[in-house]
Short mmCIF file of C-alpha atoms in Angstrom, two decimals:
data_model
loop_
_atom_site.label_atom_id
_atom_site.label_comp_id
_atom_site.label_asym_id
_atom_site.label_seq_id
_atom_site.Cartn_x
_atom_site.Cartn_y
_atom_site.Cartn_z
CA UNK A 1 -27.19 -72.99 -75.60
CA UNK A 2 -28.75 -69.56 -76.44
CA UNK A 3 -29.37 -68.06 -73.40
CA UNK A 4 -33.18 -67.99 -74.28
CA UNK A 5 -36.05 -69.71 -72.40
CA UNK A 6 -37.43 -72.58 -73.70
CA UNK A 7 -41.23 -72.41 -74.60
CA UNK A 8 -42.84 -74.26 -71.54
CA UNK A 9 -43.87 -77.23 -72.44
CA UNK A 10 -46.96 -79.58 -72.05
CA UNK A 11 -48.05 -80.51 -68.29
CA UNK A 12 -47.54 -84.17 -67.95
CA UNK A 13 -50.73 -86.14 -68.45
CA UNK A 14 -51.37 -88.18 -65.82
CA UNK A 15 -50.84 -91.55 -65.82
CA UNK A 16 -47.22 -90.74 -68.05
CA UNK A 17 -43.86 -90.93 -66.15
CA UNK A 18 -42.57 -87.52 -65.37
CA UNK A 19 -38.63 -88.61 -65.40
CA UNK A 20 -38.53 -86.86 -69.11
CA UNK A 21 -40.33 -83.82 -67.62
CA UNK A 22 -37.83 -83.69 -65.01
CA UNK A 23 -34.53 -83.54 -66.75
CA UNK A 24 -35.89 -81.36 -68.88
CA UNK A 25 -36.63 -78.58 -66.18
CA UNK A 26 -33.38 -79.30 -64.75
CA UNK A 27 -31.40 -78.20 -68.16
CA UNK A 28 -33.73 -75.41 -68.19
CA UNK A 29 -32.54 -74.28 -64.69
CA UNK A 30 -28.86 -74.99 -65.40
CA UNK A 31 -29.24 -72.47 -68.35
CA UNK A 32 -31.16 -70.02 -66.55
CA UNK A 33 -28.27 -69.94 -63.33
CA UNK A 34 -25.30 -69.56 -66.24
CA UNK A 35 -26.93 -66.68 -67.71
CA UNK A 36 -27.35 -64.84 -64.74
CA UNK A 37 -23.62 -65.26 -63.52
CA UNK A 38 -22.26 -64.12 -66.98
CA UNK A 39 -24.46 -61.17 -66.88
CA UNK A 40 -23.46 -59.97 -62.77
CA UNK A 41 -19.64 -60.93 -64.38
CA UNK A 42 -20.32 -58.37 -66.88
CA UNK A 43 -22.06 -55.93 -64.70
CA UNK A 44 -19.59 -56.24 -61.69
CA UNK A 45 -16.46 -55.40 -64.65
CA UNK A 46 -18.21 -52.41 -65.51
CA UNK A 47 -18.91 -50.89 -62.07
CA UNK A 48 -15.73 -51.07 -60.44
CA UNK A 49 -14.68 -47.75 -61.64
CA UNK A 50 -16.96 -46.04 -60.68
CA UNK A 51 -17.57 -48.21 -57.14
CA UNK A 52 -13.67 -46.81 -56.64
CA UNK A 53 -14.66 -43.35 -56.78
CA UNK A 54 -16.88 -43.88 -54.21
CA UNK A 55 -15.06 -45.90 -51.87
CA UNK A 56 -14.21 -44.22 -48.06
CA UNK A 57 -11.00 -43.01 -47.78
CA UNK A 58 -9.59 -41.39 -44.52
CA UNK A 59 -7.92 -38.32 -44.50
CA UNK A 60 -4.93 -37.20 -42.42
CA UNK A 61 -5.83 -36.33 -38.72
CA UNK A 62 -5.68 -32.08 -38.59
CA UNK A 63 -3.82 -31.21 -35.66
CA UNK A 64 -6.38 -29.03 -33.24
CA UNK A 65 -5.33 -26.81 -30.29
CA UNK A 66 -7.03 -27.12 -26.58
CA UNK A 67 -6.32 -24.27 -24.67
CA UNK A 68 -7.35 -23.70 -21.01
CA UNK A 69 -6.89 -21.24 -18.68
CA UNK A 70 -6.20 -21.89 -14.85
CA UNK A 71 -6.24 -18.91 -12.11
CA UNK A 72 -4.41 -20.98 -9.14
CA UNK A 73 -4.46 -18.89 -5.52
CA UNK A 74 -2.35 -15.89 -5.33
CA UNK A 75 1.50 -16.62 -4.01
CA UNK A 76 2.59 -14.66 -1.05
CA UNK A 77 6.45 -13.95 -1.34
CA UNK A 78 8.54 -11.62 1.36
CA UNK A 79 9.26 -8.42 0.14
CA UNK A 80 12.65 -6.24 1.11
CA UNK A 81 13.00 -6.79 4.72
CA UNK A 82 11.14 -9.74 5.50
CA UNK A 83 7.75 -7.91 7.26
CA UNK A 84 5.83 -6.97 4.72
CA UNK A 85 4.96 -9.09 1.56
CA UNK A 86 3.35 -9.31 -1.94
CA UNK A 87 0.81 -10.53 -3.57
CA UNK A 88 1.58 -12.12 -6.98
CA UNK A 89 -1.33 -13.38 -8.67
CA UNK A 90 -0.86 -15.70 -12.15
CA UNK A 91 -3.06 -16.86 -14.95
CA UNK A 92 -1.99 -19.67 -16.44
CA UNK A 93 -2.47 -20.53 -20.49
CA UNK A 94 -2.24 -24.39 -20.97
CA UNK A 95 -2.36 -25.60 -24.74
CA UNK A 96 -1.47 -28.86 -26.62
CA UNK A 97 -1.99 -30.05 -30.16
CA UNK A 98 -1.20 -34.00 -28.74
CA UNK A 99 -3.65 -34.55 -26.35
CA UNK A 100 -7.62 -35.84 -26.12
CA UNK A 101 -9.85 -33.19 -24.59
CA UNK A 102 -10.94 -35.71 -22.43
CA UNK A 103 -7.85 -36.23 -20.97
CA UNK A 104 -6.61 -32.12 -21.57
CA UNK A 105 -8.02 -31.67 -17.95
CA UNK A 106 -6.22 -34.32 -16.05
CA UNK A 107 -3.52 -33.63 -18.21
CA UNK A 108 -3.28 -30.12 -16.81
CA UNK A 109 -4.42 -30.70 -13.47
CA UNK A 110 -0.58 -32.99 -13.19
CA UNK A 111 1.52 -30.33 -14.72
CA UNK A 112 -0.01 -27.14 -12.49
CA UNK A 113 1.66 -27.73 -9.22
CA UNK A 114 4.90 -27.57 -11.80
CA UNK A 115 4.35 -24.84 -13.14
CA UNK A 116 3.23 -22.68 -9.72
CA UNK A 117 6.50 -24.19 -8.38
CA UNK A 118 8.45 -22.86 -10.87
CA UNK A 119 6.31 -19.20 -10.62
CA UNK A 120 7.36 -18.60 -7.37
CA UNK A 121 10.60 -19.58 -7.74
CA UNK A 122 11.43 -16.32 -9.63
CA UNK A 123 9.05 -14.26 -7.38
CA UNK A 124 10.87 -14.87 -4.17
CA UNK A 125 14.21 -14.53 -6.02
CA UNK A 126 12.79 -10.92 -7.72
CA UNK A 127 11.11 -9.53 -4.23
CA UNK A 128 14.12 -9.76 -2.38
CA UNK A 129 15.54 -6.42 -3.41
CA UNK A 130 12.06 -4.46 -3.76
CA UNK A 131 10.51 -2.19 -1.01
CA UNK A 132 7.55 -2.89 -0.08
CA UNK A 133 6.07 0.03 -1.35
CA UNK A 134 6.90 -0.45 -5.00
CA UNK A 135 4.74 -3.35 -6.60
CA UNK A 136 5.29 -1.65 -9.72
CA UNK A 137 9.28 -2.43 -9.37
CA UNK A 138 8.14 -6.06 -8.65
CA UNK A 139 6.33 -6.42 -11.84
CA UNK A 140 9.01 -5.03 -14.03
CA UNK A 141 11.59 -7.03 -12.53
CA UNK A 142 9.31 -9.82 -12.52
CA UNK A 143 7.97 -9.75 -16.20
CA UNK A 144 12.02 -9.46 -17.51
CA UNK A 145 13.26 -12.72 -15.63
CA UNK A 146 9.88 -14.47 -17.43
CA UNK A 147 11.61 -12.68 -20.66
CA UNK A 148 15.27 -13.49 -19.89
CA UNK A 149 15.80 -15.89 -17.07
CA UNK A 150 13.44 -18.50 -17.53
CA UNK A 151 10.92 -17.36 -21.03
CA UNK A 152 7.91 -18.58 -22.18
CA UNK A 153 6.35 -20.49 -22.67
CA UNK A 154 7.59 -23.74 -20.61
CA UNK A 155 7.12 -27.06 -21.51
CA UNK A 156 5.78 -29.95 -20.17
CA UNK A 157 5.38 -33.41 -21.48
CA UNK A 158 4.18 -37.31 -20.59
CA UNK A 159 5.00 -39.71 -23.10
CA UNK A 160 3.97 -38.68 -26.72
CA UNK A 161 1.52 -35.91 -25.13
CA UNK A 162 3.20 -32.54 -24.32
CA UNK A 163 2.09 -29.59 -23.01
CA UNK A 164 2.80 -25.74 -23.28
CA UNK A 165 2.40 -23.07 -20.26
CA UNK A 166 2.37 -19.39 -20.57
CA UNK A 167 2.20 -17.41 -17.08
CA UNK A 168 0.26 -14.01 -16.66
CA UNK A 169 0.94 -12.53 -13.71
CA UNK A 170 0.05 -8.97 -11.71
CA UNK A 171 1.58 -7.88 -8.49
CA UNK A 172 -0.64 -6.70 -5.04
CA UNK A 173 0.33 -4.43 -1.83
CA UNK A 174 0.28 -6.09 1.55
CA UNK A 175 -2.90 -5.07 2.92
CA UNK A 176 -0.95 -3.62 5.94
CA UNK A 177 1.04 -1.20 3.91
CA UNK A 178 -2.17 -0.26 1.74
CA UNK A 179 -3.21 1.38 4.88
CA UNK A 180 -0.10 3.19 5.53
CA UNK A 181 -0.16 4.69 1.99
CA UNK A 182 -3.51 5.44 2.06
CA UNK A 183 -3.11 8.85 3.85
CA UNK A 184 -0.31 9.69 1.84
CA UNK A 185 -2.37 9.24 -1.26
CA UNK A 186 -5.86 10.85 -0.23
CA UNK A 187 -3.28 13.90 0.45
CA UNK A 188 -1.66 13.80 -3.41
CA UNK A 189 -4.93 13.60 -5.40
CA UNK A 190 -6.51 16.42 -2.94
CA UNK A 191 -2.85 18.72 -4.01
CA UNK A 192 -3.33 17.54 -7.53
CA UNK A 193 -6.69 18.73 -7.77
CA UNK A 194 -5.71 21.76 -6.23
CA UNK A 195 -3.23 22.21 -9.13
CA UNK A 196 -5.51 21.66 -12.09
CA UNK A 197 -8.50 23.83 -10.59
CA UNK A 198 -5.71 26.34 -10.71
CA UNK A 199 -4.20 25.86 -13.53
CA UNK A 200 -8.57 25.44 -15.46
CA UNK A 201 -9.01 29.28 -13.32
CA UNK A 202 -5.46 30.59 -14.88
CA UNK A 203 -6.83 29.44 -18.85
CA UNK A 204 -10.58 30.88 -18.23
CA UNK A 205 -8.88 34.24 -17.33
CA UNK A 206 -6.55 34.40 -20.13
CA UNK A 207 -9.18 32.94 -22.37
CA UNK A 208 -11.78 35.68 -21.22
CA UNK A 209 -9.22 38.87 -21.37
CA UNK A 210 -8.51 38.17 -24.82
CA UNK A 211 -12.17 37.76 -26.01
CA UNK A 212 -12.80 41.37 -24.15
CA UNK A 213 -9.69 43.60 -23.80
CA UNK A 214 -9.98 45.86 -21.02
CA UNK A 215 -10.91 49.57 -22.15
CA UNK A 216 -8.69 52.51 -21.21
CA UNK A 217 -10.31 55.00 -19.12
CA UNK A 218 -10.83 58.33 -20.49
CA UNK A 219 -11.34 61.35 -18.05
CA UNK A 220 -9.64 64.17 -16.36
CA UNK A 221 -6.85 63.62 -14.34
CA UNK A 222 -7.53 63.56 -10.63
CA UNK A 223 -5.39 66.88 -9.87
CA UNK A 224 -6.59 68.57 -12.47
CA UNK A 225 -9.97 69.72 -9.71
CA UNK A 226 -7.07 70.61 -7.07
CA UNK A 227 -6.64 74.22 -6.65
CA UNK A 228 -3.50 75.52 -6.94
CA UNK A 229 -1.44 75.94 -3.62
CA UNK A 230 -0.19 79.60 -2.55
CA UNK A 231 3.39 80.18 -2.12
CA UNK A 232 3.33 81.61 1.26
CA UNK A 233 1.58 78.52 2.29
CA UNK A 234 5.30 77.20 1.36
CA UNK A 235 7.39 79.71 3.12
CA UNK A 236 5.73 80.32 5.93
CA UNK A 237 5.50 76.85 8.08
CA UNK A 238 4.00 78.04 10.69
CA UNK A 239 0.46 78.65 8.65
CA UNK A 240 -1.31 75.42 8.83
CA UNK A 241 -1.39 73.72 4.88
CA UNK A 242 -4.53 74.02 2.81
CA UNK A 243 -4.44 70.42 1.97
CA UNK A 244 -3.23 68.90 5.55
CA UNK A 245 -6.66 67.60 6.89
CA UNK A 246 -6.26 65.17 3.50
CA UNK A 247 -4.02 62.52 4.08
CA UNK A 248 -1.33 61.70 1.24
CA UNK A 249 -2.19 57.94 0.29
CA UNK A 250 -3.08 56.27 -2.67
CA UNK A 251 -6.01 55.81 -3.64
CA UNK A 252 -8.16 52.52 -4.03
CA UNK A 253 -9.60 51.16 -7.30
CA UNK A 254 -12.62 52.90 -9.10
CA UNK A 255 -15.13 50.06 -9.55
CA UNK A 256 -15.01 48.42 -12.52
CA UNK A 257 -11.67 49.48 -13.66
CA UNK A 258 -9.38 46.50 -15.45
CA UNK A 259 -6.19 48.38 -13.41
CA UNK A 260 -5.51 49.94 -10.35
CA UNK A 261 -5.32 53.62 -10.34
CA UNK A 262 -2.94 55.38 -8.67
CA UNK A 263 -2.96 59.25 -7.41
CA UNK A 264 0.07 60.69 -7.41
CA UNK A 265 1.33 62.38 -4.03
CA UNK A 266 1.40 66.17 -3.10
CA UNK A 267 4.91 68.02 -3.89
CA UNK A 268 7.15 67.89 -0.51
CA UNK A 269 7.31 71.14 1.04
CA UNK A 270 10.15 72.71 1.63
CA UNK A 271 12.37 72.94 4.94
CA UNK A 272 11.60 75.37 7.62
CA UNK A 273 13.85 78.58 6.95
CA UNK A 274 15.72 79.18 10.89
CA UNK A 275 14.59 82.09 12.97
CA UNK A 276 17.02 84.79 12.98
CA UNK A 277 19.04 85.99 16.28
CA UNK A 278 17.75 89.06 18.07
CA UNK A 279 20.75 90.76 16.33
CA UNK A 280 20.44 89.52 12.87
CA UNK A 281 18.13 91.74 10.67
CA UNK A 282 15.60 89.01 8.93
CA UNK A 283 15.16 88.33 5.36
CA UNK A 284 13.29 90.54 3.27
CA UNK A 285 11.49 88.29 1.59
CA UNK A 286 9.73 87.14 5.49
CA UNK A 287 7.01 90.82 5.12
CA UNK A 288 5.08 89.04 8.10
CA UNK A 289 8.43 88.39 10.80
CA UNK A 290 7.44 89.43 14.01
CA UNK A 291 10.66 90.04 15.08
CA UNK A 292 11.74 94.28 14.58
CA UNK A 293 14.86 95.50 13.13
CA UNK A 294 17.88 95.49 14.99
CA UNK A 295 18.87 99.80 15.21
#
């Protein structure tokens, strides 16, 4: 056998038996279906390298993070005392790497009433101690036990699915004591706006007197106009003073001036020199005494 197709031969006249015509078709078929299987043998041996290459091969599953974020209602817990309470409000971060996001919701919706359990838990325990006045006190107390005490973030798990839960929480005033601080508070921001419109008046003033100095006043001084006072206005008392219609005070503030003038006050007479007796010859420095010698 050559592999090669036999020139077809002559039809069979009729009237001749085909039985020759027959077998020889059937040879001719035979050799026909082996050369077709040695050449898909051959073709088949050739392309499985590079049918390999191209072959589907899975890769390892990367690991991906659902995260969800539930805001559950706030937890009331008794402050110090037992009247007046807080309001804690949490935010809680759910994440896994395990589970199927369609199962991450019912997956968090079971471990949530764990979790708020376990919230309030260290509120009521922190609150105890704290006024009610002092939310701020609440938080700090409350954020170090989440540090210290009992730190995040907790874990939850169900079979080969676990879970991860990190609480964010804020504290709240009772709505009663809101109302008793309110007048307190309405009174500190009025004083501290008091204080800083002072304190804005105090730098405009010290900003404008150094941008303009003030200028020194230059004139005569306010006695110089004064006339001169005699001296027997001063020894004699009972002549009435030049100057006593003008009373001694200090005067105000010429417009315009940066500081307040003063005038200075008159000299202070002297005392009254005593009468003398009807026997005592007066002083000779008294030419207008009344009184005449004693013989």
């Amino acid at each position: 056998m050559t592999g090669k197709p036999e020139a077809p031969g002559p039809r069979p006249k009729p009237g001749i038996p085909v039985d020759g015509w027959r077998r020889r078709w059937a040879g001719r078929a035979r050799m026909l279906g082996d050369a077709a299987r040695s050449r898909t043998r051959r073709f088949w041996a050739g392309a499985q390298p590079t049918l390999r290459h191209l072959w589907w091969t899975e890769e390892p599953a990367t690991p991906v993070t659902t995260v969800d974020r539930r805001h559950p209602e706030p937890l009331v817990v008794p402050a110090q005392g037992q009247v007046y309470v807080f309001g804690v409000r949490a935010t809680f971060t759910w994440s896994s790497e395990t589970a199927r996001p369609e199962l991450f919701g019912w997956y968090v919706d079971y471990f949530q009433p764990q979790a708020t359990q376990r919230l309030r838990r260290l509120a009521v325990r922190c609150a105890a101690e704290v006024p009610p006045h002092r939310p701020r006190d609440l938080l700090a107390a409350l954020t170090a036990a989440l540090a210290a005490d009992d730190p995040t973030p907790w874990g939850y798990a169900r079979g080969d699915v676990t879970f991860t839960c990190e609480p964010d929480v804020t504290v709240h005033l009772d709505e009663r004591v809101r109302r008793l601080l309110q007048p307190y508070w309405e009174q500190r921001i009025a004083l501290e706006c008091e204080r800083d419109l002072a304190r804005r008046r105090a730098e405009y003033a010290e900003e404008r007197r150094r941008r303009d100095p003030p200028s020194t006043p230059s004139g005569p001084h306010p006695d110089a106009s004064r006339p001169p006072r005699d001296p027997a206005d001063r020894m004699d008392p009972t002549r009435p003073t030049r100057h006593a219609s003008r009373p001694a005070t200090r005067s105000g503030p010429r417009p315009g001036a940066p500081v307040e003038a003063f005038t200075p006050l008159e000299p202070l007479l002297p005392p009254p020199t005593p009468r003398p007796t009807p026997h005592q010859r007066p002083h000779p420095s008294l030419p207008n005494d009344p009184t005449p010698p004693t013989p």
